[in-house]
mmCIF file of C-alpha atoms in Angstrom:
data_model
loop_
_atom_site.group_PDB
_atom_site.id
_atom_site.type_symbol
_atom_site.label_atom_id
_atom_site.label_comp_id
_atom_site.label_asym_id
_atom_site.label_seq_id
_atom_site.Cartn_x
_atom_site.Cartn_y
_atom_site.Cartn_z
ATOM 1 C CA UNK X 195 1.425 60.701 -54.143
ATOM 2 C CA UNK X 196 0.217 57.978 -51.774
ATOM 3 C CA UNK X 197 -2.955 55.704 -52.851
ATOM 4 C CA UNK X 198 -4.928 53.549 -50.683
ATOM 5 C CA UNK X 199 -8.063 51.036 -50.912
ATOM 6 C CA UNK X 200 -10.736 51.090 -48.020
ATOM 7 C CA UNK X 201 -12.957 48.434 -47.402
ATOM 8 C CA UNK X 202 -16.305 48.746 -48.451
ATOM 9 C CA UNK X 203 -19.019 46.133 -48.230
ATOM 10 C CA UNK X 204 -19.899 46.812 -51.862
ATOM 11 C CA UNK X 205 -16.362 46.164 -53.694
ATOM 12 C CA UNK X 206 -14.401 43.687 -53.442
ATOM 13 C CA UNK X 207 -11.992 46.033 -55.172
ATOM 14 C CA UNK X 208 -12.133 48.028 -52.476
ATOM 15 C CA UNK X 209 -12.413 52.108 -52.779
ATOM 16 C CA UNK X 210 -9.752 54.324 -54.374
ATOM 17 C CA UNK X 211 -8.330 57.272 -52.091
ATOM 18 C CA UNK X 212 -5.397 59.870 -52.360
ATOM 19 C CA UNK X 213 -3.467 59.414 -48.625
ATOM 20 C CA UNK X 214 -1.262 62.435 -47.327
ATOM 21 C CA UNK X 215 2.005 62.597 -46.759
ATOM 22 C CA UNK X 216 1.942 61.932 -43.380
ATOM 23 C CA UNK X 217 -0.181 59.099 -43.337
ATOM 24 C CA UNK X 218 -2.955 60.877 -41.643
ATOM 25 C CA UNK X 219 -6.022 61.750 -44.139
ATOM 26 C CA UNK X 220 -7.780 60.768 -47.311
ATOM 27 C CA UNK X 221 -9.737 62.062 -50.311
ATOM 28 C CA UNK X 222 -12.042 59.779 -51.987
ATOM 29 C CA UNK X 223 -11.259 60.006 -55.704
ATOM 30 C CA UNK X 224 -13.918 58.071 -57.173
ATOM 31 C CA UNK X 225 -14.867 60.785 -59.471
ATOM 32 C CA UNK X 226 -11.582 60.100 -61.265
ATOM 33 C CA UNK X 227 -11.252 56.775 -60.456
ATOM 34 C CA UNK X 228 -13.393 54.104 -58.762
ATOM 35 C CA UNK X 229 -10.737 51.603 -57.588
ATOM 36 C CA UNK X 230 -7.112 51.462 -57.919
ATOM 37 C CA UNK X 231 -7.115 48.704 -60.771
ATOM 38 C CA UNK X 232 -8.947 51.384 -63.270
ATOM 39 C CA UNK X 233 -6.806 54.011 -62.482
ATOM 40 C CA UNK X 234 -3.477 52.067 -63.571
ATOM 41 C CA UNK X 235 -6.139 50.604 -66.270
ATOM 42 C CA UNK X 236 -6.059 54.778 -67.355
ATOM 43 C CA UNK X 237 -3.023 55.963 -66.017
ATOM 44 C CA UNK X 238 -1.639 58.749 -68.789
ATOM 45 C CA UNK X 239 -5.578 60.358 -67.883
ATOM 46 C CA UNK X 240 -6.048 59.580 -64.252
ATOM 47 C CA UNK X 241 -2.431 60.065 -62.844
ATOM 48 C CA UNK X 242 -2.241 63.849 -63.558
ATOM 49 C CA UNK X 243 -5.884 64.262 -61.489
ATOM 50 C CA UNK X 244 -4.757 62.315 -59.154
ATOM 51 C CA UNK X 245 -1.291 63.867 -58.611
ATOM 52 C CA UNK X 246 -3.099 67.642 -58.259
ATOM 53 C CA UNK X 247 -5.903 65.777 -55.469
ATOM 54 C CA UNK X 248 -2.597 65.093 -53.568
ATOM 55 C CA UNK X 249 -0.944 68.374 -54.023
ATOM 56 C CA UNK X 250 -4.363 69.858 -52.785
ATOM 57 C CA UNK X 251 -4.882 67.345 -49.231
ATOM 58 C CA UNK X 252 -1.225 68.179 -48.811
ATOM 59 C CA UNK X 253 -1.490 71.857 -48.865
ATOM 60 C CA UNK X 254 -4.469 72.295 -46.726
ATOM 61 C CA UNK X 255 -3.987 70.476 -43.581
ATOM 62 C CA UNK X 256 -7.550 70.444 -42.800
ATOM 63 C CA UNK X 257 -8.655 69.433 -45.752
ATOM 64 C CA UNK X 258 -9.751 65.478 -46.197
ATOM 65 C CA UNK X 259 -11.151 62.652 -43.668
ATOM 66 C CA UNK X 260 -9.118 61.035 -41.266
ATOM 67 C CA UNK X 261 -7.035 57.883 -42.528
ATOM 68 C CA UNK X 262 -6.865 54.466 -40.483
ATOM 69 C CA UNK X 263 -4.933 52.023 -41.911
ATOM 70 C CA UNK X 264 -7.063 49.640 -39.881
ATOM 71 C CA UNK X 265 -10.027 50.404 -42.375
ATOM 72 C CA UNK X 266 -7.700 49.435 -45.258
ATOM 73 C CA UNK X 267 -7.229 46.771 -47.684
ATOM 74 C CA UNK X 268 -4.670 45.754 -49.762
ATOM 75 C CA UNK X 269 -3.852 48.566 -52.677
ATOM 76 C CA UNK X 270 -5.118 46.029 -54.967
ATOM 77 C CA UNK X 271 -7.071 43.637 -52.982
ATOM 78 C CA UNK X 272 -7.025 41.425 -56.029
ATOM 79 C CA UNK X 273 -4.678 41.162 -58.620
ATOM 80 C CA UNK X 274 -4.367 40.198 -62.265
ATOM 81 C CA UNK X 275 -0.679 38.653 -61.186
ATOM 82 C CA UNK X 276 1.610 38.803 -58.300
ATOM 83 C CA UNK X 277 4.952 37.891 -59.119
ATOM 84 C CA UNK X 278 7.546 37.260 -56.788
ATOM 85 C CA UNK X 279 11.360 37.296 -56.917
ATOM 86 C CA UNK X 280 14.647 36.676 -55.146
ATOM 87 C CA UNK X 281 16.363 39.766 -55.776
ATOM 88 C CA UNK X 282 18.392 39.203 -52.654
ATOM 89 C CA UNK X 283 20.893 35.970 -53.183
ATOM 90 C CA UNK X 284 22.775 36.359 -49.644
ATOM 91 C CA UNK X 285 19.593 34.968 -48.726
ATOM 92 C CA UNK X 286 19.168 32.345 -50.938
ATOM 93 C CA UNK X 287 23.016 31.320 -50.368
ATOM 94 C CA UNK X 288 22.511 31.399 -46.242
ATOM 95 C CA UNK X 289 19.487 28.339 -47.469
ATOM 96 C CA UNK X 290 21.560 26.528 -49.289
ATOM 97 C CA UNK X 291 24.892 26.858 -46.626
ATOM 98 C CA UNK X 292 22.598 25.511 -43.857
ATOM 99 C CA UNK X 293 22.057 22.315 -45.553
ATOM 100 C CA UNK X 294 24.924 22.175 -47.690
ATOM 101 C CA UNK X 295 24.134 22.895 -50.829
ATOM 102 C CA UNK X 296 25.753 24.851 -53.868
ATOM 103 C CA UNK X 297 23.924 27.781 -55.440
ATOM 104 C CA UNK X 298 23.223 27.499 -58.865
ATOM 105 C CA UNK X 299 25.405 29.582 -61.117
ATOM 106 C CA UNK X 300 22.608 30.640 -63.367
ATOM 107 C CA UNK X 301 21.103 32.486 -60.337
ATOM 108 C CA UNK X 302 23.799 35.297 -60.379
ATOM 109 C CA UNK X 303 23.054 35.667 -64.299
ATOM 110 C CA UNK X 304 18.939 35.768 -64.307
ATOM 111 C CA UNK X 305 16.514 36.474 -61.189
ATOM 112 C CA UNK X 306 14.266 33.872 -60.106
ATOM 113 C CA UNK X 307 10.974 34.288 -60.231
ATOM 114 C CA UNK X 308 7.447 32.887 -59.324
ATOM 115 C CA UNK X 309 3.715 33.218 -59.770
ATOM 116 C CA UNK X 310 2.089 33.935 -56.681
ATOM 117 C CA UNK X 311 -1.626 33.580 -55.767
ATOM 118 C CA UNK X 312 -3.470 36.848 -56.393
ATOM 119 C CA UNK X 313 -6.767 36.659 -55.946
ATOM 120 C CA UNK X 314 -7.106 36.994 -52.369
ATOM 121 C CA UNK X 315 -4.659 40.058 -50.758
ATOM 122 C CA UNK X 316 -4.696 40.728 -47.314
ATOM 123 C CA UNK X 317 -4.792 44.214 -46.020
ATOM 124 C CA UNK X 318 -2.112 45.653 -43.444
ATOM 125 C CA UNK X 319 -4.239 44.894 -40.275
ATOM 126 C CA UNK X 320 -6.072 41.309 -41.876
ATOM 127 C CA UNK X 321 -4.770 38.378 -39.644
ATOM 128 C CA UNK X 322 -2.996 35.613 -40.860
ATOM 129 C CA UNK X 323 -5.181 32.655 -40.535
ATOM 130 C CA UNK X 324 -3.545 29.219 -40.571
ATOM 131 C CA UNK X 325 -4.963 25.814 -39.360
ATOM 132 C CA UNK X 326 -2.544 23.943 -37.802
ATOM 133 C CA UNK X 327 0.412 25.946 -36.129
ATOM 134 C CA UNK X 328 2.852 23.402 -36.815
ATOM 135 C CA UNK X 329 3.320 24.146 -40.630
ATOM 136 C CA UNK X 330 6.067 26.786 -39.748
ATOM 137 C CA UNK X 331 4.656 29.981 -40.317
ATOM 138 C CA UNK X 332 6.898 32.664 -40.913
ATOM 139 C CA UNK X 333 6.831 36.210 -42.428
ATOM 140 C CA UNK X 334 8.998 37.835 -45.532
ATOM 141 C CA UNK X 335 9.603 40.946 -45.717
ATOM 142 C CA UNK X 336 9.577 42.882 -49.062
ATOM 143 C CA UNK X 337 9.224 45.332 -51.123
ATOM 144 C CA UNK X 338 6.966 45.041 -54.191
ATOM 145 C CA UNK X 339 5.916 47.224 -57.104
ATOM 146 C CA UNK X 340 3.145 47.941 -59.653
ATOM 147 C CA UNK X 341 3.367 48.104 -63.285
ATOM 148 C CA UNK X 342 0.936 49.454 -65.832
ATOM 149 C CA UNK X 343 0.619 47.545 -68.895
ATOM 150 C CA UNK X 344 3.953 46.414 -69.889
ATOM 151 C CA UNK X 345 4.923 44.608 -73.707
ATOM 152 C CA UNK X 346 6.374 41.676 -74.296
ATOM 153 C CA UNK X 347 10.614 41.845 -74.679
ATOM 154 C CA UNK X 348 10.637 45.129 -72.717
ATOM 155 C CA UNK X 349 14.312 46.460 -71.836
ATOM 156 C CA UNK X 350 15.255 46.908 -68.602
ATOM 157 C CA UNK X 351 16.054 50.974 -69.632
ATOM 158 C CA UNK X 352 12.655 50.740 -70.827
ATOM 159 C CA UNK X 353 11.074 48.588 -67.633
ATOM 160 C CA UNK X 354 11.897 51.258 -65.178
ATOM 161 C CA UNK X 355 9.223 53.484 -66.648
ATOM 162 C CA UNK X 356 6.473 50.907 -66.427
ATOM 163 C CA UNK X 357 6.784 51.235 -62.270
ATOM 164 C CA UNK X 358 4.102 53.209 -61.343
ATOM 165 C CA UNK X 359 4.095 52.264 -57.664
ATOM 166 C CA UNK X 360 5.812 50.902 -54.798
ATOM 167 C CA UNK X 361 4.695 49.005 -52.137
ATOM 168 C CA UNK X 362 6.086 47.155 -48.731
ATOM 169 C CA UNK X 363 4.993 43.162 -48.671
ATOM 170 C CA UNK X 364 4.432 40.250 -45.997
ATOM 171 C CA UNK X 365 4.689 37.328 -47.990
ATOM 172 C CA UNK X 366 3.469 34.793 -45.420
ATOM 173 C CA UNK X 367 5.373 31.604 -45.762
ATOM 174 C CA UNK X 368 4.612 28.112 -44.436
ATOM 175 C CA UNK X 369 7.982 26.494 -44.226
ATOM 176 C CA UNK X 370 7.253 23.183 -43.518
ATOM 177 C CA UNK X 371 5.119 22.531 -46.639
ATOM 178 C CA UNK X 372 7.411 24.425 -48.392
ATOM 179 C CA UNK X 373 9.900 21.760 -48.458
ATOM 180 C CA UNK X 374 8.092 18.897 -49.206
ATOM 181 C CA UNK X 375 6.575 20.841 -51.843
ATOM 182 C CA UNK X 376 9.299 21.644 -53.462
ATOM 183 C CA UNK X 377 10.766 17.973 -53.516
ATOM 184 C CA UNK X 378 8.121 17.607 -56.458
ATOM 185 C CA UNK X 379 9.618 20.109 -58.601
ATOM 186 C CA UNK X 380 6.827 22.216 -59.330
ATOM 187 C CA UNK X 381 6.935 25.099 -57.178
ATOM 188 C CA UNK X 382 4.842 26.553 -54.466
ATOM 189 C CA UNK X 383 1.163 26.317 -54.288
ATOM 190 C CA UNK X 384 -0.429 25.123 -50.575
ATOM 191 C CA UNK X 385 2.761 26.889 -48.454
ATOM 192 C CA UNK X 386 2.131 30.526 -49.850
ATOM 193 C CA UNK X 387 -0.955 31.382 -48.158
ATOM 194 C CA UNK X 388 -2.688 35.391 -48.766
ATOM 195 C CA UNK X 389 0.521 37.969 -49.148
ATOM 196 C CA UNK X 390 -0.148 41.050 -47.211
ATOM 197 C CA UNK X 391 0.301 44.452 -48.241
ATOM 198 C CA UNK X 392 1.430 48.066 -46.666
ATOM 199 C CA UNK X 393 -1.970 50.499 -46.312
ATOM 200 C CA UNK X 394 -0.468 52.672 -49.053
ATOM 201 C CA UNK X 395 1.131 52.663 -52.625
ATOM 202 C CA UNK X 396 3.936 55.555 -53.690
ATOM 203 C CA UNK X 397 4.488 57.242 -56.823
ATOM 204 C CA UNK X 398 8.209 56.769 -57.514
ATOM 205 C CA UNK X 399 8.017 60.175 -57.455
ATOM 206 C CA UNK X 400 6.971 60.772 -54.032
ATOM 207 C CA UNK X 401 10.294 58.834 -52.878
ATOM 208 C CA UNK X 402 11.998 61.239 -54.421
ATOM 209 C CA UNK X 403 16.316 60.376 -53.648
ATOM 210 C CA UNK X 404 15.076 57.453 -51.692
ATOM 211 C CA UNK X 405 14.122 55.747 -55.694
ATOM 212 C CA UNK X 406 17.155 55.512 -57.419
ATOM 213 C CA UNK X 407 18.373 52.555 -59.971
ATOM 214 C CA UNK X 408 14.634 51.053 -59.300
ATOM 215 C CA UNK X 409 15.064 50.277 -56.017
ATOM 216 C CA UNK X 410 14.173 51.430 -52.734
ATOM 217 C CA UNK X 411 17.359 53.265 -50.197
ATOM 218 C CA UNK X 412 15.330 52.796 -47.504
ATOM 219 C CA UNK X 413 15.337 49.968 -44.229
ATOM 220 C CA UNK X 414 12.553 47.307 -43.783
ATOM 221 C CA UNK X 415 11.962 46.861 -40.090
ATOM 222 C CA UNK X 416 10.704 43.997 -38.899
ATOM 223 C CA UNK X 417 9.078 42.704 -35.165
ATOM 224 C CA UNK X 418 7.448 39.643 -33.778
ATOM 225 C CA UNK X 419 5.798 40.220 -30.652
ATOM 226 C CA UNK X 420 7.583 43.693 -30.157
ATOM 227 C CA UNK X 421 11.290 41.751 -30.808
ATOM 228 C CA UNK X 422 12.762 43.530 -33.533
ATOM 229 C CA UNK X 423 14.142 40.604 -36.114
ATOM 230 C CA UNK X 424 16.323 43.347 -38.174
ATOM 231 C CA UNK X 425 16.628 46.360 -40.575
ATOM 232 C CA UNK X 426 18.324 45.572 -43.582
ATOM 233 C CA UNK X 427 18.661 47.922 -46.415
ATOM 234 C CA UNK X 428 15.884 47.255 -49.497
ATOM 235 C CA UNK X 429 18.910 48.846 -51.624
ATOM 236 C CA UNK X 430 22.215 47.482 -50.368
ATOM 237 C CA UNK X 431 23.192 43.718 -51.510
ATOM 238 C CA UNK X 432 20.305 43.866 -53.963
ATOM 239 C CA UNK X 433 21.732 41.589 -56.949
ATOM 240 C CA UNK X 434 18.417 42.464 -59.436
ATOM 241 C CA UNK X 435 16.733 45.736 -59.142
ATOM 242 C CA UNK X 436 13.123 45.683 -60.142
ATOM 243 C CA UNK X 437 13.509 47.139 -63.839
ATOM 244 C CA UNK X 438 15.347 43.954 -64.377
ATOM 245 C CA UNK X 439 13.125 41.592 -62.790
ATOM 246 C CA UNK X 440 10.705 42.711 -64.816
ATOM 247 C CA UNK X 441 12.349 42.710 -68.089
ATOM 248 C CA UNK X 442 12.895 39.237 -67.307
ATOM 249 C CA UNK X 443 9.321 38.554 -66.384
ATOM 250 C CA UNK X 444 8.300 39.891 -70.074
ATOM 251 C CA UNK X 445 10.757 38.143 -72.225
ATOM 252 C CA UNK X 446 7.843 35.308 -73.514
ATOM 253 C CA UNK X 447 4.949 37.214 -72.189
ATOM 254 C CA UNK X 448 2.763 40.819 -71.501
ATOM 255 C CA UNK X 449 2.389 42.280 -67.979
ATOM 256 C CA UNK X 450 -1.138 43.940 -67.808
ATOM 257 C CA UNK X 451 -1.921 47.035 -65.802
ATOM 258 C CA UNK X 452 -1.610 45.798 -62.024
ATOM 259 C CA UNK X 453 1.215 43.084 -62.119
ATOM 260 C CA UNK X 454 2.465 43.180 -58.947
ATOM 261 C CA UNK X 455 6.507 42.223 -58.378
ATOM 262 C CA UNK X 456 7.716 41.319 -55.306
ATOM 263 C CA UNK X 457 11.569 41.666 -54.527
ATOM 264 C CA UNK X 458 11.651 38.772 -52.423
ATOM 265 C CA UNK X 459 12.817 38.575 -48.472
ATOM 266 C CA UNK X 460 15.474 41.959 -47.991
ATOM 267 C CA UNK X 461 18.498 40.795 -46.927
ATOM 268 C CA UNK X 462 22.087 42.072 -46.890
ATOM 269 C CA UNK X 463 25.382 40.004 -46.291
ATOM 270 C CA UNK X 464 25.712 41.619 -43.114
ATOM 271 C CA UNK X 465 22.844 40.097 -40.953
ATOM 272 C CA UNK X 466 25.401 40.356 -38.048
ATOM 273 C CA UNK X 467 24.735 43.812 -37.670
ATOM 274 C CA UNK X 468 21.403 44.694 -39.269
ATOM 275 C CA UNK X 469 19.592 41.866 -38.952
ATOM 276 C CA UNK X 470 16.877 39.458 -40.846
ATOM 277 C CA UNK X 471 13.690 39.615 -42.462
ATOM 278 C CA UNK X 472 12.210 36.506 -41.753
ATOM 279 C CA UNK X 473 12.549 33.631 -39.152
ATOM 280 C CA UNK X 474 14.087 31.203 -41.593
ATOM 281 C CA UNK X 475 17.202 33.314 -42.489
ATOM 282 C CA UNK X 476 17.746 33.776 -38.770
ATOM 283 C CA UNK X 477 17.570 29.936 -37.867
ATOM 284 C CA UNK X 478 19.755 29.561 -40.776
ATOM 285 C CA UNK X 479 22.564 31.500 -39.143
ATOM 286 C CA UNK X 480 21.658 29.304 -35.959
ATOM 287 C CA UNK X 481 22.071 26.068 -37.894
ATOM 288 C CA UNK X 482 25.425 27.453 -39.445
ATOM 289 C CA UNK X 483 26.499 28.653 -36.229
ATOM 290 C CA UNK X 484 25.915 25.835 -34.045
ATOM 291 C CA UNK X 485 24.504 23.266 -36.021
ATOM 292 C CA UNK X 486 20.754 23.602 -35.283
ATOM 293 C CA UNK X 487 18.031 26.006 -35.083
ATOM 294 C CA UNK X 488 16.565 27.735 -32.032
ATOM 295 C CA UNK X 489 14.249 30.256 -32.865
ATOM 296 C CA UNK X 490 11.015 28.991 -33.568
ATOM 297 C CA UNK X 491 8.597 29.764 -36.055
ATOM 298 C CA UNK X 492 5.238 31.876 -35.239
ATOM 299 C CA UNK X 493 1.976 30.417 -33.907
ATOM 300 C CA UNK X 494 -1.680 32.049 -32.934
ATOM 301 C CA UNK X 495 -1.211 35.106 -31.009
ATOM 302 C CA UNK X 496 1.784 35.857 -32.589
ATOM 303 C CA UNK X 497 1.352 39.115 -33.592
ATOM 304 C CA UNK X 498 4.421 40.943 -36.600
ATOM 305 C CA UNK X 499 5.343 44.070 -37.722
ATOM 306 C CA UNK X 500 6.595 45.185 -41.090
ATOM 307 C CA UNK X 501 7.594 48.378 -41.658
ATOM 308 C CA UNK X 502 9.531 50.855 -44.450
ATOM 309 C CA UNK X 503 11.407 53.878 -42.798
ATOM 310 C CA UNK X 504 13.361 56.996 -44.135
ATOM 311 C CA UNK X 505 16.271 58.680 -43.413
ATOM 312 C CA UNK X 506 14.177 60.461 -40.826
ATOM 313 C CA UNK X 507 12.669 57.162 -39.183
ATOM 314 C CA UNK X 508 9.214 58.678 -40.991
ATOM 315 C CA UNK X 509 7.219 55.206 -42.335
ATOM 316 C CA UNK X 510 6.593 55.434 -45.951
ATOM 317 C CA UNK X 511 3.990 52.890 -46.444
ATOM 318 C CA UNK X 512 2.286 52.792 -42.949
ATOM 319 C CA UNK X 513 3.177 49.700 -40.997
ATOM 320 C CA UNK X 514 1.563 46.043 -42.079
ATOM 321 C CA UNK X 515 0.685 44.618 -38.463
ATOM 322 C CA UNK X 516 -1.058 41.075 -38.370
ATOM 323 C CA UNK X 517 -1.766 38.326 -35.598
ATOM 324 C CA UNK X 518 -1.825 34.786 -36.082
ATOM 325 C CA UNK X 519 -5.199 33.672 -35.681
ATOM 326 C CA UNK X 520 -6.596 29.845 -36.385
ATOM 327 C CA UNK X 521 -8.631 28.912 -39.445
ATOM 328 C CA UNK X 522 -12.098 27.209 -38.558
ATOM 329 C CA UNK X 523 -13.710 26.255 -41.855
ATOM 330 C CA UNK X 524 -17.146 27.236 -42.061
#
């Protein structure tokens, strides 16, 4: 089944609904479930309600109101944690190449991971607000997932069961501060502004073949300004599938219902042919290639497009679209 959150002036939680398959009509489910935070909060009792309201829109093609992912927020406008990894280490060793650095060894042992900001999500259609456009904004492209309640020294056999849904992820970057920040050794903070999210969340089950090994066989497609950046693969040249991420995530602590794991960007070692998901891998090949960087990072009016297909070129999620609009404090 696919789940959504509309906007409503009354939640900041946003309201639960059942999407169809096709991404075209909804069933408000607050009977069974106000917002989508209770329902993983209640999942053994909610999910099986849930699952037939689905069946049901599904079956009767008339049934349900029509869905805008416009009207949308983020499938958990707030969250308890976001988490973020980099599952993908041809990225991360494309970084380090440019400016001639080793990868750690470590890194092809254990994932690296990050706590994220959570308490403000953007929907797919929000725009990404920045101040100043010369802090290198750039998207990431990613696929994410949601856990219910997860112990403390979980296996990853064990892990996989915990995913309740999957998601598709712009986690906006600010490269610029990035790098200073990072000189002092602490991690991100100021250059991760709001992540974005896809309109809808799937059941694993729902992907069906395309949800095998916990991980998605499916390409991320990614635009700026109509200029498609690439389509790699979220399942090809993925070194940690999400089971382990997240048995890594619990070895010294719990996961409560609606921990949210990114993947980190989706890349494959063959950008050549399929392409990049984010502006900094690309002027990373430039740098390699000719010694410096060309393309340039986004700015307002920008306007990207992140998007999950299947075999069939059918989007899974619904498409995250957002345009770069400047911050004016109140």
């Amino acid at each position: 089944m696919k789940l959504a959150s509309i906007k409503t002036p009354t939640s900041r939680d946003g309201v639960l609904v059942v999407v169809s398959q096709d991404l075209s009509r909804y069933a408000v489910v607050s009977d069974i479930a106000p917002t989508l935070q209770y329902a993983l909060e209640h999942w053994s009792r909610c999910e099986p309600l849930l699952q037939a309201t689905s069946a049901a829109l599904n079956a009767d093609t008339n049934s349900g109101e029509a869905f805008s992912a416009q009207h949308a927020a983020a499938p958990l406008p707030r969250a308890y944690q976001w988490c973020d990894g980099s599952a993908y280490l041809s990225h991360a060793e494309l970084v380090r190449k440019a400016r001639g650095a080793e990868m750690p060894a470590m890194l092809y042992h254990e994932p690296l991971l990050y706590q994220g900001g959570s308490d403000d999500l953007s929907g797919p259609h929000d725009p990404i607000y920045i101040a100043a456009d010369d802090w290198g904004l750039d998207l990431e492209a990613e696929i994410a997932v949601i856990t219910d309640d997860v112990p403390m020294g979980v296996s990853v056999e064990q892990a996989h069961a915990h995913i309740k849904l999957v998601t598709l992820v712009n986690d906006v970057s600010l490269r610029l501060i990035m790098k200073p920040e990072l000189t002092k050794g602490f991690g991100f903070y100021q250059s991760k502004p709001s992540t974005a999210f896809a309109p809808v969340a799937v059941t694993p089950d729902e992907l069906a073949d395309l949800w095998r090994n916990s991980a998605l066989d499916a390409s991320v497609v990614s635009h700026v300004n109509g200029q498609k950046l690439g389509a790699p693969n979220a399942a090809t040249d993925l070194n940690f599938n999400f089971a382990q991420i997240i048995a890594h995530a619990t070895k010294t602590r719990n996961l409560k219902a609606g921990t949210i794991i990114g993947s980190g960007t989706v890349s494959n070692r063959n950008p050549e042919q399929v392409g990049s998901s984010c502006l900094q891998e690309i002027r990373m090949l430039e740098t390699i290639a000719t010694g410096e960087a060309i393309t340039p990072f986004m700015t307002y009016g920008d306007v990207v497009r992140i998007e999950a297909l299947d075999a069939n070129g059918d989007s899974i999620f619904g498409a995250i679209e957002q345009t770069v609009e400047a911050y004016a404090p109140a």
